[in-house]
Coordinates of C-alpha atoms and ligand atoms in Angstrom, one line a residue:
X29 CA -58.4 11.0 0.6
X30 CA -56.6 7.8 1.0
X31 CA -55.1 6.0 4.3
X32 CA -51.8 7.3 5.5
X33 CA -49.0 4.5 4.6
X34 CA -46.0 3.8 6.4
X35 CA -43.9 1.4 4.4
X36 CA -40.6 3.4 3.8
X37 CA -38.0 1.0 4.2
X38 CA -34.3 2.4 5.8
X39 CA -33.3 4.0 2.8
X40 CA -29.6 3.5 1.4
X41 CA -26.9 6.3 0.5
X42 CA -26.8 6.8 -3.1
X43 CA -23.9 5.5 -4.5
X44 CA -21.2 8.1 -5.8
X45 CA -20.0 7.4 -9.1
X46 CA -16.6 7.9 -10.0
X47 CA -16.3 9.6 -13.3
X48 CA -13.2 7.4 -14.4
X49 CA -11.7 8.0 -17.8
X50 CA -14.4 6.2 -20.5
X51 CA -17.1 5.8 -17.9
X52 CA -20.4 6.4 -19.2
X53 CA -21.1 8.8 -16.2
X54 CA -17.9 10.8 -17.7
X55 CA -19.3 10.7 -21.1
X56 CA -22.8 11.8 -19.8
X57 CA -21.3 14.6 -17.7
X58 CA -19.1 16.1 -20.7
X59 CA -21.7 16.0 -22.9
X60 CA -24.1 18.3 -20.3
X61 CA -21.1 20.5 -19.5
X62 CA -20.6 21.1 -23.3
X63 CA -24.5 21.6 -23.8
X64 CA -24.5 24.4 -20.8
X65 CA -21.1 26.1 -22.0
X66 CA -22.6 26.5 -25.7
X67 CA -25.5 28.5 -24.9
X68 CA -26.8 31.2 -22.7
X69 CA -30.0 30.5 -20.6
X70 CA -32.6 32.8 -18.8
X71 CA -32.9 31.8 -15.3
X72 CA -36.2 32.6 -14.2
X73 CA -37.7 33.1 -10.4
X74 CA -40.8 30.5 -10.1
X75 CA -43.5 32.2 -8.0
X76 CA -46.8 30.0 -7.9
X77 CA -45.3 27.6 -10.4
X78 CA -44.9 30.5 -13.0
X79 CA -41.6 31.3 -14.4
X80 CA -40.7 35.0 -14.0
X81 CA -38.3 37.1 -15.8
X82 CA -38.5 40.5 -14.3
X83 CA -36.2 43.0 -12.9
X84 CA -32.7 44.1 -13.0
X85 CA -30.5 41.5 -15.6
X86 CA -27.8 40.2 -14.2
X87 CA -25.1 38.0 -15.7
X88 CA -23.9 34.6 -14.3
X89 CA -20.3 33.5 -15.0
X90 CA -17.9 30.3 -14.3
X91 CA -15.8 31.3 -11.3
X92 CA -13.0 29.9 -13.0
X93 CA -13.7 31.7 -16.3
X94 CA -15.4 34.9 -15.6
X95 CA -15.2 36.1 -19.2
X96 CA -17.8 33.4 -20.2
X97 CA -21.5 34.0 -19.6
X98 CA -23.6 31.2 -18.8
X99 CA -26.6 33.2 -18.5
X100 CA -28.9 35.7 -16.7
X101 CA -31.3 36.2 -13.8
X102 CA -33.2 39.3 -13.1
X103 CA -32.7 40.5 -9.4
X104 CA -36.5 40.8 -8.2
X105 CA -38.2 43.6 -6.6
X106 CA -40.3 43.8 -3.0
X107 CA -43.1 42.7 -5.1
X108 CA -41.9 39.6 -6.0
X109 CA -41.3 39.0 -2.3
X110 CA -45.0 39.8 -1.5
X111 CA -46.1 37.5 -4.5
X112 CA -44.1 34.7 -3.3
X113 CA -45.6 35.0 0.2
X114 CA -49.1 34.9 -1.1
X115 CA -48.4 32.0 -3.3
X116 CA -47.0 30.3 -0.3
X117 CA -49.9 31.5 1.6
X118 CA -52.5 30.2 -1.0
X119 CA -50.9 26.8 -1.6
X120 CA -50.7 26.0 2.3
X121 CA -54.3 24.7 3.1
X122 CA -54.3 22.2 0.5
X123 CA -50.6 21.0 0.6
X124 CA -50.7 20.5 4.4
X125 CA -53.9 18.6 4.0
X126 CA -52.2 16.4 1.5
X127 CA -51.7 12.8 3.1
X128 CA -47.9 12.9 4.4
X129 CA -47.0 9.9 1.7
X130 CA -48.2 11.6 -1.0
X131 CA -46.0 14.6 0.0
X132 CA -43.0 12.4 0.5
X133 CA -43.7 10.7 -2.7
X134 CA -42.6 14.0 -4.6
X135 CA -39.2 14.0 -2.6
X136 CA -38.4 10.3 -3.3
X137 CA -39.6 10.7 -7.2
X138 CA -37.3 13.7 -7.3
X139 CA -34.5 11.7 -5.6
X140 CA -34.9 8.9 -8.4
X141 CA -35.0 11.4 -11.1
X142 CA -32.1 13.2 -9.8
X143 CA -30.0 9.9 -9.6
X144 CA -31.4 9.4 -13.2
X145 CA -32.2 11.6 -16.1
X146 CA -31.3 14.8 -13.9
X147 CA -27.8 13.3 -12.7
X148 CA -25.4 15.2 -15.3
X149 CA -27.3 18.3 -15.7
X150 CA -27.5 18.9 -11.9
X151 CA -23.8 17.9 -11.5
X152 CA -22.9 20.3 -14.8
X153 CA -24.7 23.2 -13.5
X154 CA -23.0 23.1 -9.9
X155 CA -19.5 22.8 -11.6
X156 CA -19.5 25.3 -13.9
X157 CA -21.5 28.0 -11.6
X158 CA -20.0 27.1 -8.3
X159 CA -16.8 25.8 -9.6
X160 CA -16.5 22.2 -8.2
X161 CA -14.8 19.4 -9.8
X162 CA -16.8 16.4 -11.1
X163 CA -16.4 14.4 -7.8
X164 CA -17.2 17.5 -5.3
X165 CA -20.4 17.9 -7.7
X166 CA -21.2 14.3 -7.4
X167 CA -21.2 14.0 -3.6
X168 CA -23.2 17.4 -3.1
X169 CA -25.6 17.9 -5.6
X170 CA -26.5 14.2 -6.4
X171 CA -25.8 11.9 -3.6
X172 CA -26.2 14.3 -0.9
X173 CA -29.3 15.5 -2.4
X174 CA -31.0 12.2 -3.2
X175 CA -30.1 11.2 0.6
X176 CA -31.6 14.6 2.0
X177 CA -34.8 13.6 0.1
X178 CA -35.1 9.7 0.9
X179 CA -33.6 9.8 4.5
X180 CA -36.2 12.9 5.4
X181 CA -39.0 11.0 4.2
X182 CA -38.1 7.8 6.2
X183 CA -37.3 10.4 9.3
X184 CA -40.7 12.0 9.1
X185 CA -42.3 8.4 8.8
X186 CA -40.6 7.5 12.3
X187 CA -41.8 11.0 13.8
X188 CA -45.4 10.5 12.3
X189 CA -45.3 6.9 14.3
X190 CA -44.6 8.2 17.3
X191 CA -47.7 8.5 19.5
X192 CA -48.2 9.0 23.3
X193 CA -47.3 5.9 25.4
X194 CA -50.7 5.3 26.7
X195 CA -54.6 5.4 26.1
X196 CA -56.3 4.2 29.2
X197 CA -59.4 2.5 29.0
X198 CA -62.1 4.9 27.4
X199 CA -59.6 7.2 26.3
X200 CA -58.0 7.7 23.0
X201 CA -54.8 10.1 22.8
X202 CA -53.5 11.0 19.4
X203 CA -50.6 13.4 18.2
X204 CA -51.3 15.2 15.0
X205 CA -48.2 16.3 13.6
X206 CA -49.4 19.7 12.0
X207 CA -47.0 21.9 9.7
X208 CA -46.5 25.5 11.1
X209 CA -49.2 28.2 10.7
X210 CA -47.8 30.4 8.1
X211 CA -44.9 30.1 5.7
X212 CA -41.2 29.2 6.2
X213 CA -38.4 31.2 4.7
X214 CA -35.6 29.6 3.2
X215 CA -32.0 31.4 2.8
X216 CA -29.5 29.6 1.3
X217 CA -25.9 29.5 0.8
X218 CA -23.5 29.2 -2.3
X219 CA -21.5 26.2 -1.4
X220 CA -23.8 23.3 -1.5
X221 CA -26.6 22.6 -3.9
X222 CA -27.9 20.0 -1.4
X223 CA -28.3 22.5 1.3
X224 CA -30.1 25.1 -1.1
X225 CA -32.6 22.1 -2.0
X226 CA -32.8 20.6 1.5
X227 CA -33.6 23.9 3.2
X228 CA -36.5 24.3 1.2
X229 CA -37.6 20.5 1.0
X230 CA -37.5 19.7 4.5
X231 CA -40.0 22.2 5.6
X232 CA -42.0 21.1 2.6
X233 CA -42.0 17.8 3.3
X234 CA -43.4 18.4 7.1
X235 CA -46.2 20.2 5.1
X236 CA -45.4 24.0 5.2
X237 CA -45.0 26.2 2.0
X238 CA -41.7 28.1 1.4
X239 CA -40.3 31.4 0.0
X240 CA -36.9 30.5 -1.4
X241 CA -34.3 33.0 -1.5
X242 CA -30.9 31.6 -2.7
X243 CA -27.6 32.7 -2.7
X244 CA -26.8 35.0 -6.2
X245 CA -24.0 32.4 -7.0
X246 CA -26.2 29.3 -6.6
X247 CA -29.1 30.5 -9.0
X248 CA -27.8 28.9 -11.9
X249 CA -28.1 25.1 -10.0
X250 CA -31.3 26.6 -8.1
X251 CA -32.9 26.3 -11.4
X252 CA -32.3 23.0 -12.0
X253 CA -33.7 22.0 -8.3
X254 CA -37.0 23.9 -9.3
X255 CA -37.4 21.9 -12.6
X256 CA -36.4 18.9 -10.8
X257 CA -39.4 19.4 -8.0
X258 CA -41.7 20.4 -10.8
X259 CA -41.0 17.3 -12.9
X260 CA -41.4 15.1 -9.5
X261 CA -45.0 16.8 -9.0
X262 CA -44.4 19.5 -6.9
X263 CA -47.6 21.5 -6.6
X264 CA -47.4 25.3 -7.8
X265 CA -46.8 27.5 -5.1
X266 CA -45.5 25.0 -2.5
X267 CA -42.0 26.3 -3.0
X268 CA -41.4 29.9 -4.6
X269 CA -38.0 30.8 -5.7
X270 CA -37.1 34.7 -5.6
X271 CA -33.9 36.4 -6.4
X272 CA -34.8 39.7 -4.4
X273 CA -31.7 41.2 -2.3
X274 CA -31.6 39.3 0.9
X275 CA -32.4 42.5 3.1
X276 CA -35.3 43.3 0.9
X277 CA -36.8 39.9 1.6
X278 CA -36.0 40.5 5.1
X279 CA -37.6 43.8 5.4
X280 CA -41.1 42.2 4.1
X281 CA -40.9 38.6 5.6
X282 CA -39.5 39.4 9.0
X283 CA -42.6 42.0 9.7
X284 CA -45.3 39.6 8.2
X285 CA -47.8 38.4 10.5
X286 CA -47.8 34.6 9.1
X287 CA -44.0 34.3 9.2
X288 CA -43.7 31.0 10.7
X289 CA -39.8 30.4 10.7
X290 CA -36.4 30.8 9.3
X291 CA -34.3 27.8 7.5
X292 CA -31.0 29.3 7.1
X293 CA -27.7 28.1 6.3
X294 CA -24.6 30.8 5.8
X295 CA -22.4 32.9 7.9
X296 CA -22.9 33.4 11.4
X297 CA -22.8 37.2 11.1
X298 CA -25.6 37.2 8.5
X299 CA -27.6 34.8 10.8
X300 CA -27.0 36.8 13.9
X301 CA -28.4 39.9 11.8
X302 CA -31.7 38.0 11.0
X303 CA -32.0 36.7 14.6
X304 CA -32.1 40.4 15.7
X305 CA -34.6 41.5 13.4
X306 CA -37.0 38.5 14.3
X307 CA -36.6 39.5 17.7
X308 CA -37.1 43.0 17.1
X309 CA -40.7 42.0 15.5
X310 CA -41.7 39.4 17.9
X311 CA -45.0 41.1 18.7
X312 CA -46.2 40.9 14.9
X313 CA -45.8 37.1 14.4
X314 CA -49.5 34.8 14.7
X315 CA -47.0 32.5 16.5
X316 CA -43.0 32.1 17.7
X317 CA -41.2 31.5 14.6
X318 CA -38.5 28.7 14.4
X319 CA -35.3 29.8 14.0
X320 CA -32.8 27.1 12.4
X321 CA -29.6 28.4 11.2
X322 CA -26.4 26.4 10.2
X323 CA -23.6 29.1 10.1
X324 CA -19.6 29.4 10.1
X325 CA -16.9 27.2 11.6
X326 CA -13.3 27.6 12.3
X327 CA -12.7 23.9 12.1
X328 CA -9.4 22.0 13.7
X329 CA -7.3 18.9 13.2
X330 CA -5.3 18.5 16.4
X331 CA -2.7 15.3 16.0
X332 CA -0.8 13.7 18.9
X333 CA 2.7 12.6 18.7
X334 CA 1.5 8.9 18.5
X335 CA -0.6 9.6 15.3
X336 CA 0.3 8.1 12.1
X337 CA 1.9 11.4 10.0
X338 CA 0.7 10.3 6.7
X339 CA -2.6 9.9 7.6
X340 CA -2.9 13.6 9.4
X341 CA -1.1 15.3 6.2
X342 CA -3.7 13.4 3.8
X343 CA -6.5 14.8 6.3
X344 CA -5.1 18.3 6.4
X345 CA -4.7 18.2 2.5
X346 CA -8.3 16.9 1.6
X347 CA -9.8 18.5 4.8
X348 CA -8.5 21.9 4.0
X349 CA -8.2 22.4 0.3
X350 CA -11.1 20.2 -1.6
X351 CA -13.6 22.8 -2.9
X352 CA -11.1 25.3 -2.3
X353 CA -11.7 25.1 1.8
X354 CA -15.4 26.6 1.1
X355 CA -17.0 23.9 3.0
X356 CA -18.3 24.8 6.4
X357 CA -16.7 21.7 8.0
X358 CA -13.2 22.6 6.3
X359 CA -10.0 22.5 8.4
X360 CA -8.5 25.6 8.5
X361 CA -6.5 25.5 11.8
X362 CA -4.1 22.5 12.8
X363 CA -2.1 21.6 15.8
X364 CA 0.6 19.2 15.4
X365 CA 2.9 17.7 18.4
X366 CA 6.7 18.8 17.2
X367 CA 8.1 15.5 17.1
X368 CA 5.3 14.8 14.4
X369 CA 6.0 17.8 12.3
X370 CA 8.8 17.0 9.8
X371 CA 7.0 13.8 8.6
X372 CA 3.5 15.7 8.1
X373 CA 5.5 18.7 6.7
X374 CA 6.8 16.6 4.3
X375 CA 4.2 14.5 3.0
X376 CA 2.0 17.5 3.0
X377 CA 4.2 20.0 0.8
X378 CA 5.1 16.6 -1.6
X379 CA 1.5 16.2 -1.9
X380 CA 0.6 19.8 -2.7
X381 CA 3.4 19.8 -5.5
X382 CA 1.3 17.1 -7.0
X383 CA -2.4 18.9 -6.8
X384 CA -3.3 20.9 -9.9
X385 CA -5.5 23.9 -10.0
X386 CA -7.8 25.0 -12.9
X387 CA -11.1 24.7 -14.7
X388 CA -13.3 22.1 -13.4
X389 CA -13.6 21.2 -17.8
X390 CA -10.4 19.5 -16.8
X391 CA -11.0 16.6 -15.0
X392 CA -7.4 16.7 -14.0
X393 CA -7.7 19.8 -11.5
X394 CA -8.1 18.8 -8.0
X395 CA -8.5 22.7 -7.1
X396 CA -10.6 24.9 -8.9
X397 CA -11.5 28.7 -8.2
X398 CA -13.3 30.1 -5.2
X399 CA -16.6 31.6 -5.9
X400 CA -16.4 35.1 -6.8
X401 CA -14.3 38.5 -6.8
X402 CA -15.2 39.5 -3.3
X403 CA -14.5 36.2 -1.9
X404 CA -11.1 36.1 -3.9
X405 CA -10.2 39.6 -2.8
X406 CA -10.9 38.8 1.1
X407 CA -8.8 35.5 1.1
X408 CA -6.2 37.3 -0.7
X409 CA -5.9 40.0 1.9
X410 CA -5.7 37.4 4.8
X411 CA -2.7 35.6 2.9
X412 CA -1.1 39.2 2.4
X413 CA -1.5 40.0 6.2
X414 CA 0.6 36.7 7.0
X415 CA 3.1 37.3 4.5
X416 CA 4.1 40.5 6.4
X417 CA 3.4 38.5 10.0
X418 CA 6.8 38.0 11.4
X419 CA 5.2 35.1 13.4
X420 CA 3.9 33.3 9.9
X421 CA 6.1 31.5 7.5
X422 CA 4.1 30.5 4.4
X423 CA 5.3 26.8 3.7
X424 CA 3.2 26.2 0.5
X425 CA 1.0 28.2 -1.7
X426 CA 0.8 31.6 -1.4
X427 CA 0.2 32.8 -4.8
X428 CA -3.4 33.9 -6.3
X429 CA -4.6 35.2 -9.8
X430 CA -8.0 36.6 -10.8
X431 CA -7.0 37.4 -14.7
X432 CA -9.2 34.5 -15.9
X433 CA -10.6 33.0 -12.9
X434 CA -10.7 33.7 -9.1
X435 CA -7.8 31.0 -8.6
X436 CA -5.9 30.8 -5.1
X437 CA -3.3 28.1 -4.3
X438 CA -3.7 26.0 -1.5
X439 CA -2.2 27.9 1.0
X440 CA -0.3 26.4 4.1
X441 CA 0.9 28.9 6.9
X442 CA 2.9 28.0 10.0
X443 CA 2.7 30.2 12.8
X444 CA 4.4 30.5 16.2
X445 CA 1.1 32.4 17.5
X446 CA -1.7 30.0 18.2
X447 CA -4.1 33.1 18.5
X448 CA -3.1 35.0 15.4
X449 CA -6.0 35.8 12.8
X450 CA -5.8 33.2 10.5
X451 CA -5.9 30.8 13.6
X452 CA -9.0 32.4 14.9
X453 CA -11.4 33.5 11.9
X454 CA -13.3 31.6 9.4
X455 CA -11.7 32.8 5.9
X456 CA -13.5 30.2 4.1
X457 CA -11.0 29.9 1.4
X458 CA -7.8 27.4 0.7
X459 CA -5.9 28.6 3.8
X460 CA -4.7 26.5 6.4
X461 CA -2.9 27.4 9.3
X462 CA -0.8 25.1 11.3
X463 CA 0.7 25.7 15.0
X464 CA 3.2 23.3 16.1
X465 CA 3.2 22.1 19.8
X466 CA 5.6 21.0 22.2
X467 CA 4.9 17.2 22.5
X468 CA 4.4 17.7 26.4
X469 CA 2.0 20.3 26.0
X470 CA -0.8 18.0 24.8
X471 CA -3.5 18.7 27.4
X472 CA -2.8 22.5 27.1
X473 CA -3.2 22.4 23.7
X474 CA -6.4 20.6 23.9
X475 CA -7.4 23.8 26.0
X476 CA -6.2 26.1 23.5
X477 CA -8.1 24.4 20.4
X478 CA -11.4 24.6 23.0
X479 CA -10.9 28.4 23.8
X480 CA -9.3 29.7 20.6
X481 CA -12.4 30.3 18.3
X482 CA -16.0 31.2 19.1
X483 CA -17.3 28.4 16.3
X484 CA -17.9 24.8 17.1
X485 CA -18.8 23.3 14.0
X486 CA -16.4 20.3 13.3
X487 CA -13.1 19.1 14.6
X488 CA -10.6 15.9 14.4
X489 CA -8.1 14.3 16.6
X490 CA -5.5 11.6 15.4
X491 CA -4.1 9.7 17.8
X492 CA -3.5 6.0 18.4
X493 CA -3.8 5.4 22.2
X494 CA -7.3 5.0 23.2
X495 CA -6.6 7.2 26.4
X496 CA -5.6 9.8 24.3
X497 CA -8.5 9.6 22.2
X498 CA -10.8 9.5 25.2
X499 CA -8.9 12.5 26.6
X500 CA -9.4 14.4 23.5
X501 CA -13.0 13.5 22.9
X502 CA -13.9 14.6 26.7
X503 CA -11.6 18.1 26.6
X504 CA -13.4 19.0 23.0
X505 CA -16.8 18.0 24.0
X506 CA -18.3 21.4 23.1
X507 CA -15.7 22.4 20.7
X508 CA -17.4 20.6 17.8
X509 CA -21.0 19.4 16.7
X510 CA -19.2 16.7 14.5
X511 CA -16.4 15.3 16.1
X512 CA -13.9 12.8 14.2
X513 CA -11.2 10.2 15.4
X514 CA -8.3 9.5 13.1
X515 CA -10.5 11.2 9.8
X516 CA -10.6 14.4 8.3
X517 CA -13.5 16.7 9.5
X518 CA -15.3 17.0 6.2
X519 CA -17.7 14.8 4.2
X520 CA -20.6 14.0 6.5
X521 CA -23.1 11.8 5.0
X522 CA -26.8 11.8 5.8
X523 CA -28.1 8.9 7.7
X524 CA -24.4 8.2 9.0
X525 CA -23.1 11.5 10.7
X526 CA -26.0 14.2 11.0
X527 CA -24.5 17.5 10.4
X528 CA -24.7 20.8 12.8
X529 CA -22.6 22.7 15.3
X530 CA -23.1 24.6 18.2
X531 CA -21.6 28.1 20.0
X532 CA -21.1 30.5 16.9
X533 CA -21.7 27.7 14.4
X534 CA -25.5 27.3 14.8
X535 CA -28.7 26.1 16.4
X536 CA -27.5 22.6 15.7
X537 CA -30.5 21.0 14.4
X538 CA -28.7 18.3 12.5
X539 CA -29.7 18.8 8.4
X540 CA -31.1 15.4 7.2
X541 CA -32.0 14.2 10.5
X542 CA -35.5 13.7 12.4
X543 CA -34.3 16.6 14.6
X544 CA -34.3 19.0 12.1
X545 CA -38.0 17.8 10.9
X546 CA -39.4 18.4 14.6
X547 CA -38.6 22.2 14.0
X548 CA -41.2 22.2 11.1
X549 CA -44.0 20.5 12.7
X550 CA -46.3 21.7 15.4
X551 CA -47.9 18.8 17.2
X552 CA -51.5 18.8 18.2
X553 CA -52.6 16.5 20.8
X554 CA -56.1 15.1 20.7
X555 CA -57.7 13.7 23.4
X556 CA -61.2 11.5 22.9
X557 CA -63.1 10.3 25.8
X558 CA -65.3 7.6 24.7
X559 CA -67.4 7.7 27.9
X560 CA -67.3 11.2 29.3
X561 CA -68.3 11.8 33.4
X562 CA -71.8 12.6 33.9
X563 CA -71.2 13.3 37.6
X564 CA -68.8 16.4 38.7
X565 CA -68.6 14.5 42.1
X566 CA -65.4 12.4 43.0
X567 CA -65.7 9.5 45.0
X568 CA -63.4 11.3 48.0
X569 CA -66.4 13.6 48.4
X570 CA -68.3 10.9 50.1
X571 CA -68.6 11.0 54.1
Ligands
NAD629 P1 -23.7 34.2 3.3 O1 -23.9 34.7 4.8 O2 -22.9 35.3 2.7 O3 -24.9 34.3 2.5 C1 -26.1 33.2 2.8 C2 -27.2 33.7 2.3 O4 -27.8 34.7 3.1 C3 -27.4 34.2 1.1 O5 -28.6 33.8 0.1 C4 -27.3 35.6 1.2 O6 -27.9 36.3 0.2 C5 -28.1 35.7 2.3 N1 -28.3 36.9 2.8 C6 -26.8 37.8 3.0 N2 -27.3 38.8 4.0 C7 -28.6 39.1 4.2 C8 -29.7 39.9 4.7 N3 -29.0 41.0 5.4 N4 -31.0 39.5 4.6 C9 -31.1 38.2 4.3 N5 -30.3 37.7 3.4 C10 -29.0 37.9 3.5 O7 -23.0 33.0 3.4 P2 -22.3 32.5 1.8 O8 -21.1 33.0 1.5 O9 -23.5 31.9 0.7 O10 -22.0 30.8 2.6 C11 -20.8 30.7 3.4 C12 -20.8 30.8 4.8 O11 -22.0 29.5 5.1 C13 -19.9 30.2 5.7 O12 -19.8 31.1 6.9 C14 -19.9 28.7 6.2 O13 -19.4 28.3 7.0 C15 -21.6 28.9 6.2 N6 -22.2 27.1 5.9 C16 -22.4 27.0 6.9 C17 -22.8 25.5 6.8 C18 -23.3 24.7 8.2 O14 -23.9 23.7 8.0 N7 -22.9 24.8 9.3 C19 -23.0 24.9 5.7 C20 -22.7 25.5 4.3 C21 -22.3 27.2 4.7

């Protein structure tokens, strides 16, 4: 056993490489893409450090080229859930007893491996299986994942430093930061490789052991994450990756006495269902489980008449259409002042004419495919609904085609009904609905923004006058967990803009911050008396 060490310096954000033509990073990435495309691989589950290839064989395809097969995973059974729980519980004692800086070293090493030899492979996997272009993959699967690992190690150190303010004479007060008793379940979404890694890594860093159930459309990059953890020295059983269906996993985990917490990111509906399951089983658990969930959004942009129309148009385009609008933070409703609208509209439509859509392997494409057929059909149905809506006009896009890949054009709808379906519901695709309000309706429109959706994840205000910015910031105090002034509402950076929303958007525990880590810790206070009393009588008992 070594002494605990507290010398992790404030980290830096992993620099984002630009993949310009002829750059060495582009060459390495093209070669990794080629290598991945030229073979089919078996994607194992990882239970207790062992690779498991058992269960129903399922093929994996790039969303932008569904005729191509990248490999196969094996959908697990209930037996794999039991095995993963048993492995997590067996690994717990030793991992929890590992000095915190030794645990941190695994993730710090993982960050350096990812920034170096794993960079191209992780990006290629995310590009091919989740249809992210090179830049979108780089900011997610490399930069953000490195940041999660490095910043969480630093934040945990700062948490561990927190000790009771006072230890009076003869008394020593100490806070011991224990992991939770039992195991943690991580259920992760398809859209961010970094989120998938972080939902497992954050509790594990704190000394917990984890059962990880990923989204089926992220398994191809999940396997790269497991290889990375293993190479960084993560002991077997600390994180166990399984491919059993979500409801089957829940059926076993949520009835298990040792279930200690859920780290979830995904849709609001699924999270609410899981919370209900946990509530129904509350009398079965040893401890009250920690329930952390970051969920859906209906993120907004509101532009005052005095805003810069070009900035607004560019924010709408990047905020709504990067990664095909499949970011929880993507703007999908905008409120633009009528005097500003003609200039915003002109620029937005002109810019969209230059946006190209297609495979991630062609670096000229800004837009790629949506994740799968189910998503494609759902988004197309929203667009079709608006085509028939007399209050809506599609001013750009509106077409879709799934013959080769799940392609949906970036679509801009202008509506005269600010409570129309596409202004209220999360579509999770490249669809932006705009409501043009009269200039003198600014205050009413702020109220409308606040009351239109049950979500409160991200939002942005564009205005020049400081009083207007202040007014919007106050009026929308509860409408977004991440609020942006004169900037698009996407692209939160770890260490800079801790991310998470409230209302229907989640428990707002701010992934990649100390706030999140505290959810995976159960502190024990130890009071030690160096000179314990030897007489029960207090002085006041005298005459
Ligand atoms: P999803 O809810 O469909 O799936 C999320 C995960 O839950 C997947 O692993 C899925 O297999 C699993 N799941 C589904 N039903 C289950 C059940 N009954 N029991 C157990 N597990 C179950 O979400 P998705 O499509 O992967 O991701 C998109 C959603 O995630 C959007 O709503 C988006 O807004 C949200 N999201 C939120 C944030 C955030 O930080 N707030 C970040 C990313 C994504």
